[in-house]
């Protein structure tokens, strides 16, 4: 899926995705610059 979160303050964030049958592969972080957009891809595995 694709999700958008608006008006996030600048900074570095740890992103967590969850599923009953899958788990994230590694840690996902994203850095948001002031006034900019950012994206992160999270791979889920069995």
mmCIF file of N, CA and C in Angstrom:
data_model
loop_
_atom_site.group_PDB
_atom_site.id
_atom_site.type_symbol
_atom_site.label_atom_id
_atom_site.label_comp_id
_atom_site.label_asym_id
_atom_site.label_seq_id
_atom_site.Cartn_x
_atom_site.Cartn_y
_atom_site.Cartn_z
ATOM 1 N N UNK A 1 0.819 -1.177 0.000
ATOM 2 C CA UNK A 1 0.000 0.000 0.000
ATOM 3 C C UNK A 1 0.864 1.242 0.000
ATOM 4 N N UNK A 2 0.217 2.366 -0.137
ATOM 5 C CA UNK A 2 0.895 3.659 -0.133
ATOM 6 C C UNK A 2 0.190 4.557 0.874
ATOM 7 N N UNK A 3 0.970 5.207 1.715
ATOM 8 C CA UNK A 3 0.418 6.054 2.756
ATOM 9 C C UNK A 3 1.103 7.408 2.735
ATOM 10 N N UNK A 4 0.357 8.449 3.058
ATOM 11 C CA UNK A 4 0.884 9.805 3.123
ATOM 12 C C UNK A 4 0.567 10.392 4.492
ATOM 13 N N UNK A 5 1.570 10.998 5.115
ATOM 14 C CA UNK A 5 1.384 11.700 6.383
ATOM 15 C C UNK A 5 1.823 13.134 6.149
ATOM 16 N N UNK A 6 0.916 14.079 6.326
ATOM 17 C CA UNK A 6 1.209 15.486 6.041
ATOM 18 C C UNK A 6 1.702 16.222 7.282
ATOM 19 N N UNK A 7 2.414 17.317 7.037
ATOM 20 C CA UNK A 7 2.868 18.243 8.083
ATOM 21 C C UNK A 7 3.731 17.576 9.153
ATOM 22 N N UNK A 8 4.645 16.720 8.732
ATOM 23 C CA UNK A 8 5.582 16.080 9.653
ATOM 24 C C UNK A 8 6.744 17.037 9.893
ATOM 25 N N UNK A 9 7.072 17.337 11.152
ATOM 26 C CA UNK A 9 8.209 18.219 11.434
ATOM 27 C C UNK A 9 9.520 17.617 10.915
ATOM 28 N N UNK A 10 10.462 18.479 10.570
ATOM 29 C CA UNK A 10 11.775 18.023 10.106
ATOM 30 C C UNK A 10 12.416 17.144 11.171
ATOM 31 N N UNK A 11 13.124 16.112 10.720
ATOM 32 C CA UNK A 11 13.803 15.215 11.649
ATOM 33 C C UNK A 11 13.980 13.842 11.033
ATOM 34 N N UNK A 12 14.547 12.937 11.812
ATOM 35 C CA UNK A 12 14.732 11.559 11.380
ATOM 36 C C UNK A 12 13.785 10.677 12.177
ATOM 37 N N UNK A 13 13.086 9.793 11.466
ATOM 38 C CA UNK A 13 12.056 8.965 12.076
ATOM 39 C C UNK A 13 12.283 7.498 11.747
ATOM 40 N N UNK A 14 11.942 6.628 12.698
ATOM 41 C CA UNK A 14 11.938 5.189 12.457
ATOM 42 C C UNK A 14 10.513 4.810 12.070
ATOM 43 N N UNK A 15 10.374 4.105 10.961
ATOM 44 C CA UNK A 15 9.070 3.729 10.433
ATOM 45 C C UNK A 15 8.845 2.242 10.695
ATOM 46 N N UNK A 16 7.669 1.906 11.208
ATOM 47 C CA UNK A 16 7.332 0.518 11.490
ATOM 48 C C UNK A 16 6.107 0.105 10.691
ATOM 49 N N UNK A 17 6.197 -1.022 10.004
ATOM 50 C CA UNK A 17 5.057 -1.620 9.310
ATOM 51 C C UNK A 17 4.770 -2.949 9.988
ATOM 52 N N UNK A 18 3.502 -3.315 10.058
ATOM 53 C CA UNK A 18 3.132 -4.524 10.770
ATOM 54 C C UNK A 18 2.095 -5.313 9.988
ATOM 55 N N UNK A 19 2.200 -6.625 10.038
ATOM 56 C CA UNK A 19 1.236 -7.533 9.416
ATOM 57 C C UNK A 19 1.187 -8.800 10.256
ATOM 58 N N UNK A 20 0.023 -9.439 10.333
ATOM 59 C CA UNK A 20 -0.089 -10.688 11.092
ATOM 60 C C UNK A 20 0.767 -11.797 10.491
ATOM 61 N N UNK A 21 0.951 -11.792 9.174
ATOM 62 C CA UNK A 21 1.657 -12.889 8.506
ATOM 63 C C UNK A 21 3.065 -12.534 8.038
ATOM 64 N N UNK A 22 3.407 -11.254 8.003
ATOM 65 C CA UNK A 22 4.706 -10.821 7.487
ATOM 66 C C UNK A 22 5.429 -9.978 8.520
ATOM 67 N N UNK A 23 6.745 -9.837 8.336
ATOM 68 C CA UNK A 23 7.520 -8.978 9.232
ATOM 69 C C UNK A 23 8.444 -8.103 8.397
ATOM 70 N N UNK A 24 8.818 -6.934 8.928
ATOM 71 C CA UNK A 24 9.717 -6.059 8.172
ATOM 72 C C UNK A 24 11.115 -6.659 8.090
ATOM 73 N N UNK A 25 11.800 -6.391 6.983
ATOM 74 C CA UNK A 25 13.173 -6.855 6.779
ATOM 75 C C UNK A 25 14.104 -5.703 7.141
ATOM 76 N N UNK A 26 14.642 -5.723 8.349
ATOM 77 C CA UNK A 26 15.528 -4.653 8.797
ATOM 78 C C UNK A 26 14.768 -3.455 9.327
ATOM 79 N N UNK A 27 15.517 -2.441 9.734
ATOM 80 C CA UNK A 27 14.951 -1.218 10.292
ATOM 81 C C UNK A 27 14.776 -0.193 9.182
ATOM 82 N N UNK A 28 13.661 0.516 9.194
ATOM 83 C CA UNK A 28 13.409 1.537 8.176
ATOM 84 C C UNK A 28 13.392 2.909 8.833
ATOM 85 N N UNK A 29 14.269 3.788 8.360
ATOM 86 C CA UNK A 29 14.284 5.160 8.850
ATOM 87 C C UNK A 29 14.141 6.105 7.670
ATOM 88 N N UNK A 30 13.633 7.289 7.959
ATOM 89 C CA UNK A 30 13.485 8.310 6.927
ATOM 90 C C UNK A 30 13.830 9.655 7.552
ATOM 91 N N UNK A 31 14.525 10.496 6.795
ATOM 92 C CA UNK A 31 14.846 11.846 7.238
ATOM 93 C C UNK A 31 14.019 12.826 6.431
ATOM 94 N N UNK A 32 13.283 13.674 7.149
ATOM 95 C CA UNK A 32 12.433 14.686 6.530
ATOM 96 C C UNK A 32 13.117 16.037 6.695
ATOM 97 N N UNK A 33 13.365 16.733 5.583
ATOM 98 C CA UNK A 33 13.949 18.074 5.620
ATOM 99 C C UNK A 33 12.818 19.096 5.726
ATOM 100 N N UNK A 34 13.092 20.232 6.320
ATOM 101 C CA UNK A 34 12.094 21.281 6.512
ATOM 102 C C UNK A 34 11.457 21.685 5.184
ATOM 103 N N UNK A 35 10.141 21.581 5.091
ATOM 104 C CA UNK A 35 9.414 21.987 3.898
ATOM 105 C C UNK A 35 9.511 21.027 2.727
ATOM 106 N N UNK A 36 10.092 19.853 2.921
ATOM 107 C CA UNK A 36 10.286 18.888 1.837
ATOM 108 C C UNK A 36 9.462 17.622 2.085
ATOM 109 N N UNK A 37 9.274 16.849 1.038
ATOM 110 C CA UNK A 37 8.640 15.542 1.194
ATOM 111 C C UNK A 37 9.727 14.474 1.203
ATOM 112 N N UNK A 38 9.388 13.314 1.739
ATOM 113 C CA UNK A 38 10.333 12.199 1.799
ATOM 114 C C UNK A 38 9.552 10.910 1.613
ATOM 115 N N UNK A 39 10.244 9.860 1.208
ATOM 116 C CA UNK A 39 9.582 8.567 1.055
ATOM 117 C C UNK A 39 10.488 7.464 1.574
ATOM 118 N N UNK A 40 9.872 6.347 1.908
ATOM 119 C CA UNK A 40 10.609 5.176 2.382
ATOM 120 C C UNK A 40 9.902 3.936 1.843
ATOM 121 N N UNK A 41 10.672 2.947 1.444
ATOM 122 C CA UNK A 41 10.130 1.658 1.019
ATOM 123 C C UNK A 41 10.416 0.646 2.114
ATOM 124 N N UNK A 42 9.393 -0.104 2.500
ATOM 125 C CA UNK A 42 9.540 -1.117 3.540
ATOM 126 C C UNK A 42 9.248 -2.475 2.920
ATOM 127 N N UNK A 43 10.218 -3.376 2.978
ATOM 128 C CA UNK A 43 10.039 -4.721 2.442
ATOM 129 C C UNK A 43 9.583 -5.642 3.571
ATOM 130 N N UNK A 44 8.472 -6.348 3.336
ATOM 131 C CA UNK A 44 7.966 -7.309 4.306
ATOM 132 C C UNK A 44 8.250 -8.717 3.800
ATOM 133 N N UNK A 45 8.671 -9.603 4.711
ATOM 134 C CA UNK A 45 9.018 -10.973 4.346
ATOM 135 C C UNK A 45 8.287 -11.952 5.263
ATOM 136 N N UNK A 46 8.195 -13.206 4.810
ATOM 137 C CA UNK A 46 7.568 -14.251 5.641
ATOM 138 C C UNK A 46 8.484 -14.700 6.732
#
